[in-house]
mmCIF file of N, CA and C in Angstrom:
data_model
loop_
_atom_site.group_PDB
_atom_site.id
_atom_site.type_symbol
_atom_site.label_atom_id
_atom_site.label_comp_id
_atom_site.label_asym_id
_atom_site.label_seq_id
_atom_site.Cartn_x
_atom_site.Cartn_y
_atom_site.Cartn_z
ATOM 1 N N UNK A 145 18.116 0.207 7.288
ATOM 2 C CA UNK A 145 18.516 0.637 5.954
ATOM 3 C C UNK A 145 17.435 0.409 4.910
ATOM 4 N N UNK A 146 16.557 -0.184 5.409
ATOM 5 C CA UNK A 146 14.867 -0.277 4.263
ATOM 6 C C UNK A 146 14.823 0.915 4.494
ATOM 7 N N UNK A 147 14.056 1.207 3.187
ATOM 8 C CA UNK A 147 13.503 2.675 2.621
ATOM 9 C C UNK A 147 12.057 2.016 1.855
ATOM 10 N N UNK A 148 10.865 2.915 2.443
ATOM 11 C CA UNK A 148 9.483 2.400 1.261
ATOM 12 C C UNK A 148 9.796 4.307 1.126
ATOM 13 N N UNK A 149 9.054 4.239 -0.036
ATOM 14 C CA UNK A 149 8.575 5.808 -0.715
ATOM 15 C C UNK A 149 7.396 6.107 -1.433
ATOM 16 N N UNK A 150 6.418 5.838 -0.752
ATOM 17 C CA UNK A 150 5.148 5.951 -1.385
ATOM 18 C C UNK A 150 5.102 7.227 -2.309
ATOM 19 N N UNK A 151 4.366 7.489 -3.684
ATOM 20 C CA UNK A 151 3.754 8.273 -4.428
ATOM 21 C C UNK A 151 2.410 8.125 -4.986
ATOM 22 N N UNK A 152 1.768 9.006 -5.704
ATOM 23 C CA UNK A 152 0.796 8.566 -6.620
ATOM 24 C C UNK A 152 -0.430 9.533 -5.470
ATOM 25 N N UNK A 153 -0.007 9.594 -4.777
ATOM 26 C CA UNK A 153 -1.419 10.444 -3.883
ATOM 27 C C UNK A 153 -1.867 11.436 -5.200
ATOM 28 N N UNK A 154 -3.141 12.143 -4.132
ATOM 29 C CA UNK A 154 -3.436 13.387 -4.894
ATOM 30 C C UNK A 154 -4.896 13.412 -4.438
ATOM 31 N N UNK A 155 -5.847 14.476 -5.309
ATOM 32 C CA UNK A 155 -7.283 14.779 -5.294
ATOM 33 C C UNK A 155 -8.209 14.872 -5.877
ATOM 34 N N UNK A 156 -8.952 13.608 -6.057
ATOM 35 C CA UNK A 156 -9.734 13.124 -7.222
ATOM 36 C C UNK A 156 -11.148 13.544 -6.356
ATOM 37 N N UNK A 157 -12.274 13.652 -7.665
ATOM 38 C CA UNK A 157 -13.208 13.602 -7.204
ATOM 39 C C UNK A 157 -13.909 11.957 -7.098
ATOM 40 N N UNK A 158 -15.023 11.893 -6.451
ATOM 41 C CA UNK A 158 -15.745 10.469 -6.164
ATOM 42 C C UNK A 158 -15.547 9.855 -7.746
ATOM 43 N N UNK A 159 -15.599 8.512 -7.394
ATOM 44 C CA UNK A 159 -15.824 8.195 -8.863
ATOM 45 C C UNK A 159 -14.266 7.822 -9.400
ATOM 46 N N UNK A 160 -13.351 8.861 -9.085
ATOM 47 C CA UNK A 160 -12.189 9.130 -9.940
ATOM 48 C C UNK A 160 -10.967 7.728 -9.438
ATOM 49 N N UNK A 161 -9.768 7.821 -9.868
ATOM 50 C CA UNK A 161 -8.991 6.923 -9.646
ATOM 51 C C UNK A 161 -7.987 7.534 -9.618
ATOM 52 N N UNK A 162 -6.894 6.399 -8.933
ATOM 53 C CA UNK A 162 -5.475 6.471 -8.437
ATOM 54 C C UNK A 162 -4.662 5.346 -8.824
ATOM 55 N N UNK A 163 -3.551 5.643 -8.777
ATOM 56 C CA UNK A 163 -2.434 4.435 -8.599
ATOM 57 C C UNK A 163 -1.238 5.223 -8.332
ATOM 58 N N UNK A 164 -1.506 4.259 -6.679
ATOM 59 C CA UNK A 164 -0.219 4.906 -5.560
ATOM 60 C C UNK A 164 0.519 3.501 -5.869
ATOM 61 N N UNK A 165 1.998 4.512 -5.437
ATOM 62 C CA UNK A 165 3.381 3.179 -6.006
ATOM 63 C C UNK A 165 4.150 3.559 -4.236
ATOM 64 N N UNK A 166 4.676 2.358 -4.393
ATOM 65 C CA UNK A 166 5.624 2.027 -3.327
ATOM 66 C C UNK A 166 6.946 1.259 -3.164
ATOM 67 N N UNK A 167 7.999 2.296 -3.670
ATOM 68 C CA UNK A 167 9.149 1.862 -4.138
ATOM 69 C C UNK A 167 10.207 1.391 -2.776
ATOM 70 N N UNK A 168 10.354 0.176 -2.816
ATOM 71 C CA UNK A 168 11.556 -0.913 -1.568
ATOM 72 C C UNK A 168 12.696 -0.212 -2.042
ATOM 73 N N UNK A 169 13.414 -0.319 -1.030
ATOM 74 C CA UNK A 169 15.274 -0.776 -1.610
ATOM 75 C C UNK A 169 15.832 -0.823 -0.088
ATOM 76 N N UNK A 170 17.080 -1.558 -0.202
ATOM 77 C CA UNK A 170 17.840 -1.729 1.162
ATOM 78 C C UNK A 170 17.841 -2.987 1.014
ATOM 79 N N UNK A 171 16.899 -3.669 0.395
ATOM 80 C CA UNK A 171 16.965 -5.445 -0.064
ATOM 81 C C UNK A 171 16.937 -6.112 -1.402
ATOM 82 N N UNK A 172 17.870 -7.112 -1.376
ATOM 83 C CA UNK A 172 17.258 -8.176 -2.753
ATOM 84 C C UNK A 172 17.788 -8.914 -2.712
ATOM 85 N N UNK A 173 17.210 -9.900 -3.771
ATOM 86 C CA UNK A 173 17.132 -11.300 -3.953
ATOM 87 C C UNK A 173 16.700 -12.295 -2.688
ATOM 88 N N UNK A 174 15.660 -11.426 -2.472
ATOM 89 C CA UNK A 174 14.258 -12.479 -1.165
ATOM 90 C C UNK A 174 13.188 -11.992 -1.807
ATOM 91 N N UNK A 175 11.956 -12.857 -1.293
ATOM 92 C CA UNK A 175 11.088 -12.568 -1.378
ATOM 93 C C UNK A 175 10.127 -11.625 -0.293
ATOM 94 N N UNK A 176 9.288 -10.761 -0.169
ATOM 95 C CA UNK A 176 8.918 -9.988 0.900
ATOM 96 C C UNK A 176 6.879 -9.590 0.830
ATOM 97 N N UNK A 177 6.775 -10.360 1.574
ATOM 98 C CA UNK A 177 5.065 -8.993 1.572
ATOM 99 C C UNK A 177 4.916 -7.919 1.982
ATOM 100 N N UNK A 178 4.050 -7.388 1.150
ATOM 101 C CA UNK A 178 4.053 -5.913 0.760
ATOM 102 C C UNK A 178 2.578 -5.958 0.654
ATOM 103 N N UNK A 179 1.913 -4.797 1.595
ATOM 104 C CA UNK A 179 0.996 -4.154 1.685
ATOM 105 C C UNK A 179 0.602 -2.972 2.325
ATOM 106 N N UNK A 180 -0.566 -2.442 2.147
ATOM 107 C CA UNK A 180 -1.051 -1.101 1.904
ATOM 108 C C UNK A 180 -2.105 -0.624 3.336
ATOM 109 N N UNK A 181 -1.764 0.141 4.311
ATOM 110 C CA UNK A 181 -2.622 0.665 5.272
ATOM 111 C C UNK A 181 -3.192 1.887 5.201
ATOM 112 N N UNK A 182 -4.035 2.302 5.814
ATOM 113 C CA UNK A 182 -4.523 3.423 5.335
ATOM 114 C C UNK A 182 -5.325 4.166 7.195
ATOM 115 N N UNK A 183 -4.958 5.744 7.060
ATOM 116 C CA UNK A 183 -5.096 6.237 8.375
ATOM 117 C C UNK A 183 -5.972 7.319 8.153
ATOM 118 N N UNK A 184 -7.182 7.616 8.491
ATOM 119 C CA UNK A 184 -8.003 9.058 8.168
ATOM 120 C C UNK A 184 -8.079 9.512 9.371
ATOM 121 N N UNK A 185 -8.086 10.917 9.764
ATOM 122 C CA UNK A 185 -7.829 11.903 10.594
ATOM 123 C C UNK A 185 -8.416 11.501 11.596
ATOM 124 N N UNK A 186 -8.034 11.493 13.062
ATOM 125 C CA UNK A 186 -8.698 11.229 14.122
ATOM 126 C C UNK A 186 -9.039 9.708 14.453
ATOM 127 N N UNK A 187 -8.629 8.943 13.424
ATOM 128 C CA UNK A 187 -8.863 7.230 13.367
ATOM 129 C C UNK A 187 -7.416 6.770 13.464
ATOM 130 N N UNK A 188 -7.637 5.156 13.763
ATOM 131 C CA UNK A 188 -6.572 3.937 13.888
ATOM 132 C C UNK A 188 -6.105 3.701 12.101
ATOM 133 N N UNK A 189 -4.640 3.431 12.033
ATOM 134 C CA UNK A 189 -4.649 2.680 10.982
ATOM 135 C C UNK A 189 -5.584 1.457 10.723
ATOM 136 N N UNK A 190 -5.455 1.633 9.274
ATOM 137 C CA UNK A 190 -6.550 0.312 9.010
ATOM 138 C C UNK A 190 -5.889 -0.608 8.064
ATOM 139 N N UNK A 191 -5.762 -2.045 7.945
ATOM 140 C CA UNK A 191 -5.807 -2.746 6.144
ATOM 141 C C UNK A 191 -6.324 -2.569 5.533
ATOM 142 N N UNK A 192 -5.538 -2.298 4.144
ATOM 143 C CA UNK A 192 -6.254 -2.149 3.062
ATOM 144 C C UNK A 192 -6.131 -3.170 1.968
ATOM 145 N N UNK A 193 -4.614 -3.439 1.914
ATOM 146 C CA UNK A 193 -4.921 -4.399 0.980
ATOM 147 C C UNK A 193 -3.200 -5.184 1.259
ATOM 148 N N UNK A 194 -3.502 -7.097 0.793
ATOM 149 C CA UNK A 194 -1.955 -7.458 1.092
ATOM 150 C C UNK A 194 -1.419 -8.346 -0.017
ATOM 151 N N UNK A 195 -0.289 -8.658 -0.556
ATOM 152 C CA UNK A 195 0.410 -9.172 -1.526
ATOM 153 C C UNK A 195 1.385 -10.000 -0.896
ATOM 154 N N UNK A 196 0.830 -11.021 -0.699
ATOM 155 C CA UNK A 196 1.575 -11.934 -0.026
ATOM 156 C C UNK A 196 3.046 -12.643 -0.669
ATOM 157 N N UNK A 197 4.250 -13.292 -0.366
ATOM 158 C CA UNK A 197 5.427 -13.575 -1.160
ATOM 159 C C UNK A 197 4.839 -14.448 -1.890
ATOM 160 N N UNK A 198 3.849 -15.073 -2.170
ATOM 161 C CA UNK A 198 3.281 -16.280 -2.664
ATOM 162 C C UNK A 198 2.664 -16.161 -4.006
ATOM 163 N N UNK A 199 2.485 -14.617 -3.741
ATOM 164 C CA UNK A 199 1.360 -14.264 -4.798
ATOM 165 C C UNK A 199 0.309 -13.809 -4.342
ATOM 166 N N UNK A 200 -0.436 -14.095 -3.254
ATOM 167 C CA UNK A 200 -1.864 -13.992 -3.464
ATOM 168 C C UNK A 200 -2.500 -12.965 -2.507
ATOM 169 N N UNK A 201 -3.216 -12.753 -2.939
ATOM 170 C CA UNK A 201 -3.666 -11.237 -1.712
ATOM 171 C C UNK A 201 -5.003 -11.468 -1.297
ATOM 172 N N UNK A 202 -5.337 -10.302 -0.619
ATOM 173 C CA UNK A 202 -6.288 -9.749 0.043
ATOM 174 C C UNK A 202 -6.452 -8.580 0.270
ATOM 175 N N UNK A 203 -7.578 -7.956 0.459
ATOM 176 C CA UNK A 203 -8.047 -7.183 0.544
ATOM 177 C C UNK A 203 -9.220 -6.436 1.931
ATOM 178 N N UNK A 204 -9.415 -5.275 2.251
ATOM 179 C CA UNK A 204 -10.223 -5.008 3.297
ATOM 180 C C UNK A 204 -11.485 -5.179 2.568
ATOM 181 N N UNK A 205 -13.037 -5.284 3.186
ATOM 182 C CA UNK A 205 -14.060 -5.179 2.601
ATOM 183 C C UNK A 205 -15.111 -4.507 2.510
ATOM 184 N N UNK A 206 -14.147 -2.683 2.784
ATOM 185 C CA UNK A 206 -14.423 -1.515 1.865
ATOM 186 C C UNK A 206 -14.134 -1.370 0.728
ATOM 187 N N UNK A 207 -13.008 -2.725 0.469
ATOM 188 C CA UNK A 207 -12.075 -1.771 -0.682
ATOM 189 C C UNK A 207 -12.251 -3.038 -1.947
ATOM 190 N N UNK A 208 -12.403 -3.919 -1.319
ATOM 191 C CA UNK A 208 -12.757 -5.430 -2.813
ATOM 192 C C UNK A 208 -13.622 -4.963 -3.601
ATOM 193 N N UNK A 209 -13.144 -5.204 -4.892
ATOM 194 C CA UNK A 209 -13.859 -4.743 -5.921
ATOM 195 C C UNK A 209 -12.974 -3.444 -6.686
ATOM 196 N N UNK A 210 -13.049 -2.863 -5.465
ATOM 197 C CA UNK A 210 -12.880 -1.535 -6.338
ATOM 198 C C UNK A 210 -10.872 -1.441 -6.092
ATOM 199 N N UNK A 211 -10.066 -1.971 -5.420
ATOM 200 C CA UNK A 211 -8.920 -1.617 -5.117
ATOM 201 C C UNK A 211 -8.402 -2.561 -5.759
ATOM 202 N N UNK A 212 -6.911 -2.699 -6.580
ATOM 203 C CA UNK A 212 -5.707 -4.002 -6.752
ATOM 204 C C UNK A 212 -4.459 -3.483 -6.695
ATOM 205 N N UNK A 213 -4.240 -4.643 -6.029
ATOM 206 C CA UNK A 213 -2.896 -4.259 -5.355
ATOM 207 C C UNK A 213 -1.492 -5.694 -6.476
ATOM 208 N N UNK A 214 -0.669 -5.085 -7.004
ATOM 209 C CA UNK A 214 0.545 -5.374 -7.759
ATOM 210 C C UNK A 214 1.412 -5.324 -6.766
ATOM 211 N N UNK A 215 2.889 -6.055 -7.729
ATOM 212 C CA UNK A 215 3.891 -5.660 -7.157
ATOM 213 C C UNK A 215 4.796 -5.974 -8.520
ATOM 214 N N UNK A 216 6.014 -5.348 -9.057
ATOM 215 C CA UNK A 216 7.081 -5.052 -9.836
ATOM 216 C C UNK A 216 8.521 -6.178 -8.998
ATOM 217 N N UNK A 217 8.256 -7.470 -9.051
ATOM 218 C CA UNK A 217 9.789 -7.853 -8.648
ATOM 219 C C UNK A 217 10.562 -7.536 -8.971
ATOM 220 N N UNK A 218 11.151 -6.859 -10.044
ATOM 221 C CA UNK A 218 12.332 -6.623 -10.481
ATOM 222 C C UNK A 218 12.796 -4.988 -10.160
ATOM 223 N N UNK A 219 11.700 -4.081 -9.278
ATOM 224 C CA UNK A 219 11.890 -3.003 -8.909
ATOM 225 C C UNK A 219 11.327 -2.408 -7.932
ATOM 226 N N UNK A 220 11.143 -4.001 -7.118
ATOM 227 C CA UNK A 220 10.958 -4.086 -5.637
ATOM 228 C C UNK A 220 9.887 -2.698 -5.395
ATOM 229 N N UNK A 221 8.716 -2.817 -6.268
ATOM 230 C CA UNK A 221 7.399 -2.318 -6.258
ATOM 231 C C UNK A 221 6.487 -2.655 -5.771
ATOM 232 N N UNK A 222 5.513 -2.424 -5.017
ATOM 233 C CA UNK A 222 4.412 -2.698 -5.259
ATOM 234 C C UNK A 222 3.669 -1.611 -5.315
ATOM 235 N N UNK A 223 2.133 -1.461 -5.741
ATOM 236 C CA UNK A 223 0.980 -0.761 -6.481
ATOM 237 C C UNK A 223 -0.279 -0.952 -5.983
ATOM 238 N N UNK A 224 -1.138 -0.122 -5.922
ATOM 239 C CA UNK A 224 -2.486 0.457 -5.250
ATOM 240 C C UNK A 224 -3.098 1.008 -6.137
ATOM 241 N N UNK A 225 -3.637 0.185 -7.064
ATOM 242 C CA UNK A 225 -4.724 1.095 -8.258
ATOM 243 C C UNK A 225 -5.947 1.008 -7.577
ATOM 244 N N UNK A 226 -6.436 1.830 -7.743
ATOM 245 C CA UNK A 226 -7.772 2.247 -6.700
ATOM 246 C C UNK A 226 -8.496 3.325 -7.638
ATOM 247 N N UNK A 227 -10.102 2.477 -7.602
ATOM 248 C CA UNK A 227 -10.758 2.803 -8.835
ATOM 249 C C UNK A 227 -12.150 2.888 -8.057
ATOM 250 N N UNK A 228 -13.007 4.067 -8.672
ATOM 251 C CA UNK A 228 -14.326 4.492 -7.954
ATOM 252 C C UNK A 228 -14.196 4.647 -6.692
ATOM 253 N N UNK A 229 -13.123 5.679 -6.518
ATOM 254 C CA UNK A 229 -12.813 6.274 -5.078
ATOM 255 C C UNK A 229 -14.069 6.554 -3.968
ATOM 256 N N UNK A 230 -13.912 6.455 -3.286
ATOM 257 C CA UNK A 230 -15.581 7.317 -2.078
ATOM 258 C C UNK A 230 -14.494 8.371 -1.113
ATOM 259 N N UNK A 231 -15.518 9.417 -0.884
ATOM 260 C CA UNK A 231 -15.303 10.169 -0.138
ATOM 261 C C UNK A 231 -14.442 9.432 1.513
ATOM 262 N N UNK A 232 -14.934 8.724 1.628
ATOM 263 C CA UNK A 232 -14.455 7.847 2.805
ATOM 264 C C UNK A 232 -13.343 6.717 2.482
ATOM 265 N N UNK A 233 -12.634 7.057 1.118
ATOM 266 C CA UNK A 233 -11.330 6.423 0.972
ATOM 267 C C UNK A 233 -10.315 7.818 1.509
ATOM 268 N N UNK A 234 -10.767 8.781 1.627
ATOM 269 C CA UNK A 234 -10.099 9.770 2.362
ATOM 270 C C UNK A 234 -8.607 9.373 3.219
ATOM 271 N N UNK A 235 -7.850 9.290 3.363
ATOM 272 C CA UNK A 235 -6.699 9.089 4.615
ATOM 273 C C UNK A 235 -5.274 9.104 3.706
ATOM 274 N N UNK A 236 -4.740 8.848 4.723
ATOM 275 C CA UNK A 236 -3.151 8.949 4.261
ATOM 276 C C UNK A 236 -3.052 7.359 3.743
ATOM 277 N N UNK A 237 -2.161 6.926 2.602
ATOM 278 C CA UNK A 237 -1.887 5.439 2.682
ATOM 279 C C UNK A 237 -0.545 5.176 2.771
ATOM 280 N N UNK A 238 -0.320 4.028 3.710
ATOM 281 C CA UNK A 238 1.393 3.930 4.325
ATOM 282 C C UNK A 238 1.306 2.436 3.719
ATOM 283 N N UNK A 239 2.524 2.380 3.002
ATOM 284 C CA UNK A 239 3.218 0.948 2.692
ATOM 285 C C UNK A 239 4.067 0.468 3.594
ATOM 286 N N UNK A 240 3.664 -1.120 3.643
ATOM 287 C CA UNK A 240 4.532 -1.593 4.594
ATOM 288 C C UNK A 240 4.766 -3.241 4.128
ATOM 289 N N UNK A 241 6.160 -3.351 4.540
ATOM 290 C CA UNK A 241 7.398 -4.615 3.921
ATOM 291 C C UNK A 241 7.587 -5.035 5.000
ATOM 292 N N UNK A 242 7.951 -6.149 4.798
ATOM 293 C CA UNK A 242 8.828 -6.837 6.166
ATOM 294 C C UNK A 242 10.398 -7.369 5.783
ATOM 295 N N UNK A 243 10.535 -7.178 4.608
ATOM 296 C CA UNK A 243 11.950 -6.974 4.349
ATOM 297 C C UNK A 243 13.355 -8.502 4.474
ATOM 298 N N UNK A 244 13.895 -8.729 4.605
ATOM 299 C CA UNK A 244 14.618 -10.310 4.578
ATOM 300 C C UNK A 244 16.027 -10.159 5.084
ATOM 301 N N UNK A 245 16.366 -11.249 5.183
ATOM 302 C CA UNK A 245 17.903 -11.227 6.038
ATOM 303 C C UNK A 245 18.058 -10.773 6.811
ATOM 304 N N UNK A 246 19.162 -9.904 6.916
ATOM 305 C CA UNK A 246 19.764 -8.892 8.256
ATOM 306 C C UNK A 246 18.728 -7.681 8.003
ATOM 307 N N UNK A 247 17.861 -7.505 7.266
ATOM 308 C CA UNK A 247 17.340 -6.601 7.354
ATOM 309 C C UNK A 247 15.552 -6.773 7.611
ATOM 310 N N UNK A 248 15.833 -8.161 8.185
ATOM 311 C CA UNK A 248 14.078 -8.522 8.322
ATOM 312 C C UNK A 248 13.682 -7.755 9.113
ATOM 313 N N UNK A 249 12.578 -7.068 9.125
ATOM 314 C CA UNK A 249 11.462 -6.513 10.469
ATOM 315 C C UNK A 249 10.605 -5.890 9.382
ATOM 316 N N UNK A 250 9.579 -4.999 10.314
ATOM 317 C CA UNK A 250 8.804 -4.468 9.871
ATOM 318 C C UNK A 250 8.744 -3.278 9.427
ATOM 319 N N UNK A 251 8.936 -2.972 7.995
ATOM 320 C CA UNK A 251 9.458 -1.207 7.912
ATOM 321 C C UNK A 251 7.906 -0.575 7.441
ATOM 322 N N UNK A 252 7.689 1.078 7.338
ATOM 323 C CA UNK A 252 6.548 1.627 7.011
ATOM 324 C C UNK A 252 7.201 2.968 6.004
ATOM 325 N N UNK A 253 6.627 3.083 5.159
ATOM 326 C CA UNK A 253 6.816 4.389 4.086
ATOM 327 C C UNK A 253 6.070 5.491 4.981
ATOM 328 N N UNK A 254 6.398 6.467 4.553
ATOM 329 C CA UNK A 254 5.572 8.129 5.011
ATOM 330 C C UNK A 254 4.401 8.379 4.749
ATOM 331 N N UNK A 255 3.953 7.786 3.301
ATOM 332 C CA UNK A 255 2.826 8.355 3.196
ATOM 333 C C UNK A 255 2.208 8.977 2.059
ATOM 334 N N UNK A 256 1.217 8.454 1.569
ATOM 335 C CA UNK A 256 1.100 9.736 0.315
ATOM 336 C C UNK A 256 -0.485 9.547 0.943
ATOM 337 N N UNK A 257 -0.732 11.218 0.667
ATOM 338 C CA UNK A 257 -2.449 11.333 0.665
ATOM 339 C C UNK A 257 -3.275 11.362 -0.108
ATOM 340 N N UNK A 258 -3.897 10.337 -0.270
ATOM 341 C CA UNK A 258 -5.601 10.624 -0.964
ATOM 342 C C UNK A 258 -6.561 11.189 -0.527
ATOM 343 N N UNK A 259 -7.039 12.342 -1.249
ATOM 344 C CA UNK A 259 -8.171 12.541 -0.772
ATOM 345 C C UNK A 259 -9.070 12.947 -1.739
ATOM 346 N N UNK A 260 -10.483 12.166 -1.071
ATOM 347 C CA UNK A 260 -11.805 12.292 -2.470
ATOM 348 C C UNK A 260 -12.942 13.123 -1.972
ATOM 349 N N UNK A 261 -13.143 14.348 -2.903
ATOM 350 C CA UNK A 261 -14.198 14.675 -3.164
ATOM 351 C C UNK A 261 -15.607 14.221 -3.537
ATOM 352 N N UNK A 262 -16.556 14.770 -2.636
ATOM 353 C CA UNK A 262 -17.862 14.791 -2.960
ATOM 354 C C UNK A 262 -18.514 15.162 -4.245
#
């Protein structure tokens, strides 16, 4: 009964920026980590970036510097502002929760695509 719903994709040129959102529901009142993978055509998913229940994150080290990753507790959000895109931030990005209680495991959103121009 988790639901993620990624938005915010689209087609920026190099340089340009984003902020993909990733809206939870099916849970509350837990805490949950929430982070951001990312899949380009013909490749493995990869990490991109994580928001741990604690607070504190991480990041891959294509993407430090230029990526931050939020989260909205009160609307079981989290956020992917992603700034000075590269052509090779290219891929789909999938959010993924692990969710609490009867509904702990590992859930994944669909997807929104970025893709950057040269």
């Amino acid at each position: 009964q988790v639901q993620l719903v990624e938005s915010g994709g689209g087609s920026v040129q190099a340089g340009g920026s984003l902020r993909l959102s990733c809206a939870a529901s099916g849970y509350t009142n837990c805490r949950v980590e929430m982070s951001w993978y990312r899949q380009a055509p013909g490749k493995e998913r990869e990490f991109v970036a994580i928001r741990y229940s604690s607070g504190n994150t991480d990041y891959a080290g294509t993407v430090k510097g230029r990526f931050t990753i939020s989260q909205d507790n009160a609307k079981n959000t989290v956020y992917l502002q992603m700034n000075n895109l590269k052509p090779e931030d290219t891929a789909l990005y999938y959010c993924k929760t692990t969710g609490c209680g009867i509904r702990r495991g590992i859930y994944w959103g669909q997807g929104t695509q970025v893709t950057v121009s040269s």
